[in-house]
PDB file of C-alpha atoms in Angstrom:
ATOM      1  CA  MET A 295      10.669 -99.269 -41.647  1.00  0.00           C
ATOM      2  CA  GLN A 296       7.328-100.027 -43.316  1.00  0.00           C
ATOM      3  CA  THR A 297       4.933-102.107 -41.212  1.00  0.00           C
ATOM      4  CA  GLU A 298       2.318-104.563 -42.520  1.00  0.00           C
ATOM      5  CA  ASP A 299      -0.457-101.987 -42.203  1.00  0.00           C
ATOM      6  CA  GLY A 300       1.585 -99.573 -44.284  1.00  0.00           C
ATOM      7  CA  SER A 301       2.353 -97.133 -41.513  1.00  0.00           C
ATOM      8  CA  GLY A 302       5.959 -96.144 -41.048  1.00  0.00           C
ATOM      9  CA  SER A 303       7.511 -96.872 -37.683  1.00  0.00           C
ATOM     10  CA  ASP A 304      11.096 -96.946 -36.490  1.00  0.00           C
ATOM     11  CA  ASP A 305      10.004 -99.037 -33.507  1.00  0.00           C
ATOM     12  CA  PHE A 306       8.563-101.928 -35.531  1.00  0.00           C
ATOM     13  CA  ARG A 307      10.203-105.210 -34.654  1.00  0.00           C
ATOM     14  CA  PHE A 308       9.745-108.655 -36.087  1.00  0.00           C
ATOM     15  CA  ARG A 309       8.943-111.413 -33.651  1.00  0.00           C
ATOM     16  CA  SER A 310      12.185-113.094 -34.646  1.00  0.00           C
ATOM     17  CA  ASP A 311      14.098-109.961 -33.584  1.00  0.00           C
ATOM     18  CA  ASP A 312      12.934-110.511 -30.030  1.00  0.00           C
ATOM     19  CA  ILE A 313      13.774-114.197 -30.136  1.00  0.00           C
ATOM     20  CA  ILE A 314      17.259-113.504 -31.471  1.00  0.00           C
ATOM     21  CA  ALA A 315      17.798-110.879 -28.782  1.00  0.00           C
ATOM     22  CA  GLY A 316      16.690-113.334 -26.106  1.00  0.00           C
ATOM     23  CA  ALA A 317      18.935-116.065 -27.479  1.00  0.00           C
ATOM     24  CA  ARG A 318      21.916-113.732 -27.630  1.00  0.00           C
ATOM     25  CA  ARG A 319      21.307-112.632 -24.070  1.00  0.00           C
ATOM     26  CA  ALA A 320      21.117-116.258 -22.909  1.00  0.00           C
ATOM     27  CA  ILE A 321      24.436-117.008 -24.607  1.00  0.00           C
ATOM     28  CA  MET A 322      25.988-113.908 -23.067  1.00  0.00           C
ATOM     29  CA  GLU A 323      24.761-114.829 -19.597  1.00  0.00           C
ATOM     30  CA  ARG A 324      25.990-118.422 -20.025  1.00  0.00           C
ATOM     31  CA  ASP A 325      29.394-117.166 -21.117  1.00  0.00           C
ATOM     32  CA  LEU A 326      29.530-114.835 -18.156  1.00  0.00           C
ATOM     33  CA  ASP A 327      28.801-117.669 -15.770  1.00  0.00           C
ATOM     34  CA  GLU A 328      31.731-119.510 -17.260  1.00  0.00           C
ATOM     35  CA  THR A 329      34.206-116.658 -17.280  1.00  0.00           C
ATOM     36  CA  HIS A 330      33.168-114.792 -14.089  1.00  0.00           C
ATOM     37  CA  GLU A 331      33.850-111.538 -15.868  1.00  0.00           C
ATOM     38  CA  GLU A 332      33.306-108.312 -13.944  1.00  0.00           C
ATOM     39  CA  LEU A 333      29.779-107.064 -14.558  1.00  0.00           C
ATOM     40  CA  LEU A 334      28.173-103.667 -14.449  1.00  0.00           C
ATOM     41  CA  LYS A 335      24.465-103.360 -13.733  1.00  0.00           C
ATOM     42  CA  ILE A 336      22.802-101.015 -16.198  1.00  0.00           C
ATOM     43  CA  VAL A 337      19.304 -99.529 -16.097  1.00  0.00           C
ATOM     44  CA  ILE A 338      18.082 -98.782 -19.612  1.00  0.00           C
ATOM     45  CA  PHE A 339      15.339 -96.163 -19.904  1.00  0.00           C
ATOM     46  CA  LYS A 340      13.583 -93.946 -22.406  1.00  0.00           C
ATOM     47  CA  ALA A 341      13.193 -90.201 -21.985  1.00  0.00           C
ATOM     48  CA  GLY A 342      11.884 -87.830 -24.604  1.00  0.00           C
ATOM     49  CA  GLY A 343      11.700 -90.711 -27.076  1.00  0.00           C
ATOM     50  CA  GLN A 344      15.438 -91.480 -26.775  1.00  0.00           C
ATOM     51  CA  THR A 345      17.085 -94.418 -25.040  1.00  0.00           C
ATOM     52  CA  TYR A 346      19.684 -93.842 -22.325  1.00  0.00           C
ATOM     53  CA  ALA A 347      21.169 -95.779 -19.424  1.00  0.00           C
ATOM     54  CA  PHE A 348      22.170 -95.217 -15.821  1.00  0.00           C
ATOM     55  CA  LYS A 349      24.656 -97.308 -13.890  1.00  0.00           C
ATOM     56  CA  GLY A 350      22.671 -99.500 -11.516  1.00  0.00           C
ATOM     57  CA  LYS A 351      24.707 -98.332  -8.508  1.00  0.00           C
ATOM     58  CA  ASP A 352      23.423 -94.786  -9.061  1.00  0.00           C
ATOM     59  CA  VAL A 353      19.752 -95.844  -9.026  1.00  0.00           C
ATOM     60  CA  THR A 354      18.149 -96.170  -5.599  1.00  0.00           C
ATOM     61  CA  GLU A 355      14.543 -96.848  -6.598  1.00  0.00           C
ATOM     62  CA  ILE A 356      11.943 -96.417  -9.323  1.00  0.00           C
ATOM     63  CA  LEU A 357       8.678 -94.669  -8.510  1.00  0.00           C
ATOM     64  CA  SER A 358       5.414 -94.527 -10.422  1.00  0.00           C
ATOM     65  CA  GLY A 359       2.327 -92.357 -10.099  1.00  0.00           C
ATOM     66  CA  ARG A 360       4.189 -89.639  -8.257  1.00  0.00           C
ATOM     67  CA  GLU A 361       2.672 -86.152  -8.397  1.00  0.00           C
ATOM     68  CA  VAL A 362       5.103 -83.401  -9.334  1.00  0.00           C
ATOM     69  CA  PHE A 363       4.316 -80.228  -7.391  1.00  0.00           C
ATOM     70  CA  PRO A 364       5.216 -77.046  -9.268  1.00  0.00           C
ATOM     71  CA  VAL A 365       7.384 -74.532  -7.432  1.00  0.00           C
ATOM     72  CA  PRO A 366       8.140 -71.027  -8.697  1.00  0.00           C
ATOM     73  CA  PHE A 367      11.594 -69.849  -9.737  1.00  0.00           C
ATOM     74  CA  LEU A 368      12.888 -73.310 -10.678  1.00  0.00           C
ATOM     75  CA  PRO A 369      14.744 -73.763 -13.957  1.00  0.00           C
ATOM     76  CA  GLU A 370      12.792 -75.277 -16.848  1.00  0.00           C
ATOM     77  CA  TYR A 371      14.467 -78.660 -16.428  1.00  0.00           C
ATOM     78  CA  ILE A 372      13.091 -78.970 -12.894  1.00  0.00           C
ATOM     79  CA  PRO A 373       9.299 -78.954 -13.320  1.00  0.00           C
ATOM     80  CA  GLY A 374       8.729 -79.270  -9.590  1.00  0.00           C
ATOM     81  CA  LEU A 375       9.230 -81.237  -6.420  1.00  0.00           C
ATOM     82  CA  ILE A 376       8.129 -84.719  -5.412  1.00  0.00           C
ATOM     83  CA  ASN A 377       7.264 -86.166  -2.030  1.00  0.00           C
ATOM     84  CA  VAL A 378       9.178 -89.396  -1.452  1.00  0.00           C
ATOM     85  CA  ARG A 379       7.828 -90.811   1.815  1.00  0.00           C
ATOM     86  CA  GLY A 380       8.083 -87.404   3.468  1.00  0.00           C
ATOM     87  CA  ASP A 381      11.359 -86.354   1.876  1.00  0.00           C
ATOM     88  CA  ILE A 382      11.075 -83.543  -0.640  1.00  0.00           C
ATOM     89  CA  GLU A 383      13.174 -84.107  -3.741  1.00  0.00           C
ATOM     90  CA  ALA A 384      13.516 -82.318  -7.058  1.00  0.00           C
ATOM     91  CA  ALA A 385      12.024 -83.826 -10.217  1.00  0.00           C
ATOM     92  CA  PHE A 386      14.708 -83.535 -12.882  1.00  0.00           C
ATOM     93  CA  ASP A 387      13.783 -83.581 -16.572  1.00  0.00           C
ATOM     94  CA  ILE A 388      17.002 -84.946 -18.048  1.00  0.00           C
ATOM     95  CA  CYS A 389      15.717 -84.645 -21.595  1.00  0.00           C
ATOM     96  CA  SER A 390      14.929 -80.966 -21.209  1.00  0.00           C
ATOM     97  CA  TYR A 391      18.300 -80.453 -19.500  1.00  0.00           C
ATOM     98  CA  ILE A 392      20.239 -81.820 -22.433  1.00  0.00           C
ATOM     99  CA  GLY A 393      18.226 -79.721 -24.864  1.00  0.00           C
ATOM    100  CA  GLY A 394      15.543 -82.178 -25.959  1.00  0.00           C
ATOM    101  CA  ARG A 395      11.793 -81.969 -25.609  1.00  0.00           C
ATOM    102  CA  LYS A 396      10.182 -81.938 -22.193  1.00  0.00           C
ATOM    103  CA  THR A 397       9.219 -85.264 -20.655  1.00  0.00           C
ATOM    104  CA  ASP A 398       5.613 -85.493 -19.460  1.00  0.00           C
ATOM    105  CA  ALA A 399       6.087 -85.679 -15.712  1.00  0.00           C
ATOM    106  CA  ASP A 400       2.502 -86.826 -15.082  1.00  0.00           C
ATOM    107  CA  LYS A 401       2.679 -89.857 -17.393  1.00  0.00           C
ATOM    108  CA  GLY A 402       6.183 -91.107 -16.730  1.00  0.00           C
ATOM    109  CA  LEU A 403       8.170 -92.812 -14.041  1.00  0.00           C
ATOM    110  CA  ILE A 404      10.619 -91.278 -11.612  1.00  0.00           C
ATOM    111  CA  VAL A 405      14.037 -92.896 -11.322  1.00  0.00           C
ATOM    112  CA  MET A 406      15.614 -91.877  -8.015  1.00  0.00           C
ATOM    113  CA  VAL A 407      19.361 -91.453  -8.426  1.00  0.00           C
ATOM    114  CA  GLN A 408      22.015 -90.598  -5.885  1.00  0.00           C
ATOM    115  CA  ASN A 409      25.700 -89.784  -5.902  1.00  0.00           C
ATOM    116  CA  GLY A 410      27.148 -88.564  -2.620  1.00  0.00           C
ATOM    117  CA  ILE A 411      24.960 -85.773  -1.264  1.00  0.00           C
ATOM    118  CA  PHE A 412      23.334 -85.256  -4.651  1.00  0.00           C
ATOM    119  CA  ARG A 413      19.953 -86.948  -4.889  1.00  0.00           C
ATOM    120  CA  THR A 414      17.148 -86.311  -7.352  1.00  0.00           C
ATOM    121  CA  GLY A 415      14.251 -87.936  -9.171  1.00  0.00           C
ATOM    122  CA  VAL A 416      14.783 -88.215 -12.911  1.00  0.00           C
ATOM    123  CA  ILE A 417      11.608 -88.163 -15.003  1.00  0.00           C
ATOM    124  CA  VAL A 418      11.617 -90.892 -17.653  1.00  0.00           C
ATOM    125  CA  ASP A 419       9.056 -92.271 -20.091  1.00  0.00           C
ATOM    126  CA  SER A 420       9.709 -95.936 -19.334  1.00  0.00           C
ATOM    127  CA  ILE A 421      12.211 -98.457 -18.033  1.00  0.00           C
ATOM    128  CA  GLU A 422      13.296-100.697 -20.909  1.00  0.00           C
ATOM    129  CA  ASP A 423      15.500-103.215 -19.132  1.00  0.00           C
ATOM    130  CA  VAL A 424      17.923-103.847 -16.309  1.00  0.00           C
ATOM    131  CA  LEU A 425      21.038-105.698 -17.493  1.00  0.00           C
ATOM    132  CA  ASP A 426      24.285-107.056 -16.146  1.00  0.00           C
ATOM    133  CA  VAL A 427      26.831-106.285 -18.843  1.00  0.00           C
ATOM    134  CA  PRO A 428      30.513-107.217 -18.879  1.00  0.00           C
ATOM    135  CA  VAL A 429      32.663-104.197 -18.091  1.00  0.00           C
ATOM    136  CA  SER A 430      34.794-105.084 -21.105  1.00  0.00           C
ATOM    137  CA  THR A 431      31.837-104.440 -23.421  1.00  0.00           C
ATOM    138  CA  ILE A 432      31.407-100.825 -22.264  1.00  0.00           C
ATOM    139  CA  GLU A 433      32.522 -98.591 -25.088  1.00  0.00           C
ATOM    140  CA  PRO A 434      33.750 -94.988 -24.838  1.00  0.00           C
ATOM    141  CA  PRO A 435      31.096 -92.295 -25.396  1.00  0.00           C
ATOM    142  CA  LEU A 436      30.106 -91.854 -29.016  1.00  0.00           C
ATOM    143  CA  SER A 437      32.093 -89.105 -30.683  1.00  0.00           C
ATOM    144  CA  THR A 438      28.883 -87.886 -32.296  1.00  0.00           C
ATOM    145  CA  LEU A 439      27.478 -86.732 -28.949  1.00  0.00           C
ATOM    146  CA  SER A 440      27.267 -82.993 -28.597  1.00  0.00           C
ATOM    147  CA  GLY A 441      26.258 -80.267 -26.186  1.00  0.00           C
ATOM    148  CA  VAL A 442      25.442 -80.963 -22.552  1.00  0.00           C
ATOM    149  CA  LEU A 443      24.930 -84.692 -23.165  1.00  0.00           C
ATOM    150  CA  ARG A 444      28.567 -85.069 -24.168  1.00  0.00           C
ATOM    151  CA  ASP A 445      29.594 -83.843 -20.707  1.00  0.00           C
ATOM    152  CA  LEU A 446      27.261 -86.236 -18.905  1.00  0.00           C
ATOM    153  CA  VAL A 447      28.081 -89.510 -20.634  1.00  0.00           C
ATOM    154  CA  SER A 448      30.771 -91.847 -19.362  1.00  0.00           C
ATOM    155  CA  GLY A 449      30.375 -94.644 -21.899  1.00  0.00           C
ATOM    156  CA  SER A 450      28.017 -96.510 -24.140  1.00  0.00           C
ATOM    157  CA  VAL A 451      26.513 -99.964 -24.154  1.00  0.00           C
ATOM    158  CA  GLU A 452      24.851-101.947 -26.908  1.00  0.00           C
ATOM    159  CA  PHE A 453      21.149-102.562 -26.424  1.00  0.00           C
ATOM    160  CA  GLU A 454      18.922-104.003 -29.153  1.00  0.00           C
ATOM    161  CA  TRP A 455      21.542-103.292 -31.808  1.00  0.00           C
ATOM    162  CA  LYS A 456      21.844 -99.682 -30.836  1.00  0.00           C
ATOM    163  CA  SER A 457      24.508 -97.855 -28.925  1.00  0.00           C
ATOM    164  CA  VAL A 458      23.006 -96.394 -25.765  1.00  0.00           C
ATOM    165  CA  ALA A 459      24.696 -93.558 -23.869  1.00  0.00           C
ATOM    166  CA  ILE A 460      25.375 -94.247 -20.180  1.00  0.00           C
ATOM    167  CA  ILE A 461      24.589 -91.056 -18.285  1.00  0.00           C
ATOM    168  CA  ASP A 462      26.850 -90.659 -15.287  1.00  0.00           C
ATOM    169  CA  VAL A 463      25.011 -89.323 -12.230  1.00  0.00           C
ATOM    170  CA  GLU A 464      28.330 -88.164 -10.781  1.00  0.00           C
ATOM    171  CA  LYS A 465      28.728 -85.882 -13.780  1.00  0.00           C
ATOM    172  CA  ILE A 466      25.189 -84.505 -13.321  1.00  0.00           C
ATOM    173  CA  ALA A 467      25.976 -83.892  -9.647  1.00  0.00           C
ATOM    174  CA  ALA A 468      29.198 -82.097 -10.542  1.00  0.00           C
ATOM    175  CA  ARG A 469      27.254 -79.710 -12.775  1.00  0.00           C
ATOM    176  CA  MET A 470      24.463 -79.130 -10.267  1.00  0.00           C
ATOM    177  CA  ILE A 471      26.573 -78.648  -7.131  1.00  0.00           C
ATOM    178  CA  ARG A 472      29.145 -76.067  -8.108  1.00  0.00           C
TER     179      ARG A 472
ATOM    180  CA  MET B 818       8.655 -68.013  14.449  1.00  0.00           C
ATOM    181  CA  ILE B 819      11.431 -69.979  16.161  1.00  0.00           C
ATOM    182  CA  SER B 820      11.698 -68.321  19.572  1.00  0.00           C
ATOM    183  CA  ASP B 821      14.923 -70.024  20.714  1.00  0.00           C
ATOM    184  CA  GLU B 822      17.062 -73.052  19.983  1.00  0.00           C
ATOM    185  CA  CYS B 823      14.875 -75.277  22.134  1.00  0.00           C
ATOM    186  CA  SER B 824      11.675 -74.312  20.360  1.00  0.00           C
ATOM    187  CA  GLN B 825      10.024 -77.375  18.881  1.00  0.00           C
ATOM    188  CA  THR B 826       7.225 -75.809  16.884  1.00  0.00           C
ATOM    189  CA  ILE B 827       6.676 -72.888  14.575  1.00  0.00           C
ATOM    190  CA  SER B 828       3.521 -70.975  13.829  1.00  0.00           C
ATOM    191  CA  LEU B 829       2.742 -70.649  10.130  1.00  0.00           C
ATOM    192  CA  LEU B 830       0.023 -68.842   8.250  1.00  0.00           C
ATOM    193  CA  LEU B 831      -0.952 -70.952   5.245  1.00  0.00           C
ATOM    194  CA  PHE B 832      -2.559 -69.339   2.219  1.00  0.00           C
ATOM    195  CA  ARG B 833      -3.241 -69.729  -1.501  1.00  0.00           C
ATOM    196  CA  ALA B 834      -1.851 -67.497  -4.222  1.00  0.00           C
ATOM    197  CA  GLY B 835      -1.455 -68.008  -7.944  1.00  0.00           C
ATOM    198  CA  GLY B 836      -2.898 -71.511  -7.704  1.00  0.00           C
ATOM    199  CA  LEU B 837      -0.279 -72.776  -5.232  1.00  0.00           C
ATOM    200  CA  GLY B 838      -0.114 -73.162  -1.464  1.00  0.00           C
ATOM    201  CA  TYR B 839       2.289 -71.022   0.544  1.00  0.00           C
ATOM    202  CA  GLY B 840       3.184 -70.471   4.173  1.00  0.00           C
ATOM    203  CA  VAL B 841       4.802 -67.618   6.084  1.00  0.00           C
ATOM    204  CA  PHE B 842       5.876 -67.221   9.708  1.00  0.00           C
ATOM    205  CA  SER B 843       2.714 -65.954  11.372  1.00  0.00           C
ATOM    206  CA  SER B 844       4.866 -63.534  13.387  1.00  0.00           C
ATOM    207  CA  GLN B 845       5.839 -61.797  10.141  1.00  0.00           C
ATOM    208  CA  VAL B 846       2.217 -60.940   9.374  1.00  0.00           C
ATOM    209  CA  ASN B 847       1.054 -57.914  11.315  1.00  0.00           C
ATOM    210  CA  SER B 848      -2.471 -57.955   9.982  1.00  0.00           C
ATOM    211  CA  SER B 849      -4.592 -59.055   7.063  1.00  0.00           C
ATOM    212  CA  ASN B 850      -7.485 -57.269   5.439  1.00  0.00           C
ATOM    213  CA  LEU B 851      -9.610 -57.074   2.331  1.00  0.00           C
ATOM    214  CA  THR B 852      -8.539 -54.030   0.400  1.00  0.00           C
ATOM    215  CA  VAL B 853      -7.363 -52.658  -2.935  1.00  0.00           C
ATOM    216  CA  PRO B 854      -3.571 -53.190  -2.757  1.00  0.00           C
ATOM    217  CA  ASP B 855      -1.386 -50.095  -2.902  1.00  0.00           C
ATOM    218  CA  ALA B 856       0.962 -50.544  -5.874  1.00  0.00           C
ATOM    219  CA  ASN B 857       3.705 -48.662  -4.007  1.00  0.00           C
ATOM    220  CA  LYS B 858       3.582 -51.059  -1.085  1.00  0.00           C
ATOM    221  CA  ILE B 859       3.332 -54.438  -2.836  1.00  0.00           C
ATOM    222  CA  LEU B 860       6.376 -56.538  -1.986  1.00  0.00           C
ATOM    223  CA  ILE B 861       8.546 -56.994  -5.083  1.00  0.00           C
ATOM    224  CA  GLY B 862       9.634 -60.495  -6.083  1.00  0.00           C
ATOM    225  CA  LEU B 863       6.616 -62.467  -4.920  1.00  0.00           C
ATOM    226  CA  PRO B 864       6.358 -65.863  -6.663  1.00  0.00           C
ATOM    227  CA  TRP B 865       2.954 -65.053  -8.121  1.00  0.00           C
ATOM    228  CA  ARG B 866       1.487 -62.219 -10.212  1.00  0.00           C
ATOM    229  CA  SER B 867       0.574 -59.395  -7.917  1.00  0.00           C
ATOM    230  CA  GLU B 868      -0.214 -56.325  -9.975  1.00  0.00           C
ATOM    231  CA  ASN B 869      -2.706 -53.811  -8.747  1.00  0.00           C
ATOM    232  CA  ASP B 870      -5.716 -54.236 -11.029  1.00  0.00           C
ATOM    233  CA  GLY B 871      -7.993 -52.049  -8.916  1.00  0.00           C
ATOM    234  CA  MET B 872      -9.808 -55.050  -7.423  1.00  0.00           C
ATOM    235  CA  GLU B 873     -10.198 -55.738  -3.721  1.00  0.00           C
ATOM    236  CA  LYS B 874      -7.997 -58.605  -2.536  1.00  0.00           C
ATOM    237  CA  PHE B 875      -6.917 -60.279   0.651  1.00  0.00           C
ATOM    238  CA  VAL B 876      -3.730 -58.547   1.686  1.00  0.00           C
ATOM    239  CA  LEU B 877      -1.184 -59.643   4.277  1.00  0.00           C
ATOM    240  CA  ASN B 878       0.734 -56.778   5.853  1.00  0.00           C
ATOM    241  CA  TYR B 879       4.376 -57.287   6.736  1.00  0.00           C
ATOM    242  CA  CYS B 880       6.327 -54.642   8.667  1.00  0.00           C
ATOM    243  CA  HIS B 881      10.018 -54.796   7.737  1.00  0.00           C
ATOM    244  CA  PHE B 882      12.696 -53.941  10.302  1.00  0.00           C
ATOM    245  CA  ASP B 883      13.232 -50.579   8.608  1.00  0.00           C
ATOM    246  CA  GLY B 884       9.660 -49.669   9.519  1.00  0.00           C
ATOM    247  CA  PHE B 885       8.182 -49.932   6.017  1.00  0.00           C
ATOM    248  CA  THR B 886       4.986 -51.955   5.778  1.00  0.00           C
ATOM    249  CA  TYR B 887       4.745 -54.130   2.673  1.00  0.00           C
ATOM    250  CA  GLU B 888       1.512 -55.499   1.242  1.00  0.00           C
ATOM    251  CA  ILE B 889       1.249 -59.071  -0.005  1.00  0.00           C
ATOM    252  CA  PRO B 890      -1.900 -59.668  -2.091  1.00  0.00           C
ATOM    253  CA  ILE B 891      -3.077 -63.291  -1.895  1.00  0.00           C
ATOM    254  CA  ASP B 892      -6.067 -65.331  -3.071  1.00  0.00           C
ATOM    255  CA  ALA B 893      -7.234 -66.729   0.273  1.00  0.00           C
ATOM    256  CA  VAL B 894      -6.082 -67.595   3.761  1.00  0.00           C
ATOM    257  CA  ASP B 895      -6.097 -71.353   4.451  1.00  0.00           C
ATOM    258  CA  GLU B 896      -5.301 -71.707   8.118  1.00  0.00           C
ATOM    259  CA  LEU B 897      -2.997 -70.840  10.968  1.00  0.00           C
ATOM    260  CA  VAL B 898      -1.011 -73.882  12.090  1.00  0.00           C
ATOM    261  CA  GLU B 899       1.379 -74.682  14.888  1.00  0.00           C
ATOM    262  CA  THR B 900       3.627 -77.330  13.406  1.00  0.00           C
ATOM    263  CA  PRO B 901       6.680 -79.244  14.676  1.00  0.00           C
ATOM    264  CA  ILE B 902       9.952 -78.019  13.189  1.00  0.00           C
ATOM    265  CA  LYS B 903      10.740 -81.601  12.239  1.00  0.00           C
ATOM    266  CA  SER B 904       7.688 -81.595   9.940  1.00  0.00           C
ATOM    267  CA  ILE B 905       9.341 -78.965   7.738  1.00  0.00           C
ATOM    268  CA  SER B 906      11.201 -80.411   4.759  1.00  0.00           C
ATOM    269  CA  PRO B 907      14.296 -78.551   3.662  1.00  0.00           C
ATOM    270  CA  LEU B 908      14.615 -77.885  -0.043  1.00  0.00           C
ATOM    271  CA  PRO B 909      16.741 -80.269  -2.113  1.00  0.00           C
ATOM    272  CA  ARG B 910      20.356 -79.203  -1.617  1.00  0.00           C
ATOM    273  CA  PHE B 911      21.239 -78.460  -5.197  1.00  0.00           C
ATOM    274  CA  ILE B 912      18.387 -75.990  -5.681  1.00  0.00           C
ATOM    275  CA  GLU B 913      18.350 -74.629  -2.149  1.00  0.00           C
ATOM    276  CA  ASN B 914      20.646 -71.645  -2.638  1.00  0.00           C
ATOM    277  CA  HIS B 915      18.794 -70.533  -5.740  1.00  0.00           C
ATOM    278  CA  LEU B 916      15.395 -70.710  -4.021  1.00  0.00           C
ATOM    279  CA  LEU B 917      16.678 -69.142  -0.777  1.00  0.00           C
ATOM    280  CA  ASP B 918      17.796 -66.202  -2.841  1.00  0.00           C
ATOM    281  CA  MET B 919      14.201 -65.894  -4.011  1.00  0.00           C
ATOM    282  CA  GLY B 920      12.890 -65.979  -0.443  1.00  0.00           C
ATOM    283  CA  LEU B 921      11.713 -69.623  -0.473  1.00  0.00           C
ATOM    284  CA  TRP B 922      13.178 -71.724   2.323  1.00  0.00           C
ATOM    285  CA  GLY B 923      11.267 -74.972   2.839  1.00  0.00           C
ATOM    286  CA  ILE B 924       8.233 -77.140   2.259  1.00  0.00           C
ATOM    287  CA  LEU B 925       5.395 -78.164   4.542  1.00  0.00           C
ATOM    288  CA  VAL B 926       3.369 -81.198   3.509  1.00  0.00           C
ATOM    289  CA  ARG B 927      -0.052 -81.048   5.133  1.00  0.00           C
ATOM    290  CA  ARG B 928      -2.929 -83.385   4.323  1.00  0.00           C
ATOM    291  CA  GLY B 929      -1.233 -84.398   1.091  1.00  0.00           C
ATOM    292  CA  LYS B 930      -0.822 -80.801  -0.059  1.00  0.00           C
ATOM    293  CA  ILE B 931       2.450 -78.979  -0.447  1.00  0.00           C
ATOM    294  CA  PHE B 932       2.929 -75.510   1.001  1.00  0.00           C
ATOM    295  CA  ILE B 933       5.958 -73.512  -0.130  1.00  0.00           C
ATOM    296  CA  LEU B 934       7.415 -71.567   2.774  1.00  0.00           C
ATOM    297  CA  ILE B 935       8.406 -67.954   2.230  1.00  0.00           C
ATOM    298  CA  ASP B 936      10.555 -65.808   4.511  1.00  0.00           C
ATOM    299  CA  LEU B 937       9.118 -62.323   4.018  1.00  0.00           C
ATOM    300  CA  GLU B 938      12.103 -60.707   5.719  1.00  0.00           C
ATOM    301  CA  ARG B 939      14.500 -62.387   3.314  1.00  0.00           C
ATOM    302  CA  LEU B 940      12.300 -61.414   0.348  1.00  0.00           C
ATOM    303  CA  ALA B 941      12.051 -57.781   1.490  1.00  0.00           C
ATOM    304  CA  CYS B 942      15.826 -57.543   1.956  1.00  0.00           C
ATOM    305  CA  ARG B 943      16.253 -58.870  -1.577  1.00  0.00           C
ATOM    306  CA  ALA B 944      13.689 -56.367  -2.908  1.00  0.00           C
ATOM    307  CA  GLU B 945      15.606 -53.505  -1.321  1.00  0.00           C
ATOM    308  CA  LYS B 946      18.917 -54.473  -2.950  1.00  0.00           C
TER     309      LYS B 946
END
């Protein structure tokens, strides 16, 4: 899309886009209050310039300003370890793992995720939103997904007119602990 | 080294190598000296570059149970510490086996710095395979 200053940007949004999104969300939340539909908490985040989501139940906390300590012999998608109040955890670059570009561990946030005994810090660029979405609105994974990502996604959710892949931490754990 | 099950502390020699902090059981280090490392004695599989470039370096000497003495060239010795076992952080489970295979077994956080713990015996056994 062409912006007013002439520079091209896919991220450009009109002010009315935000207002419409807010209004739609308000209607959705009002409808939910009325119908008591089962909700799923979703954490929307960006990593490597792409938007993804985690299920809220898989996210234990979000950390900022955390130093990633390099350790030899780790795979490329684990740039190092982090110290979480005395517990040493791995920093996991999800974007690199699924074949995208590396996420800058020093500039981003760490989303701590856990599933059973599997626990790790996922490096992300930013947290976009935390939403309660009706379970009925969760769509199957996009058929266009390929590679490792296809194996990690359990569904998709609409966010700002785009379909966002929900990455299932249980599926990451299954690949890591085998 | 852990002397028995009731032992509450371990003695570690902390040092720097390749820009990172490391620690080894002090009991595994027989001596240290400033010398030109012997290429035939340098322990294979160390996590940092350790070629013999003809320069004098700090060298830790480790005597393996088969009687062979390995040399471990390092940048500098930090300190000798007696630390509670409970202060040692195990490695994250899903990368533990991979790192154990490389001789790395835990992490010590000391004054905000991370020291990667190496078991020289484990590393030497791997080198001999």
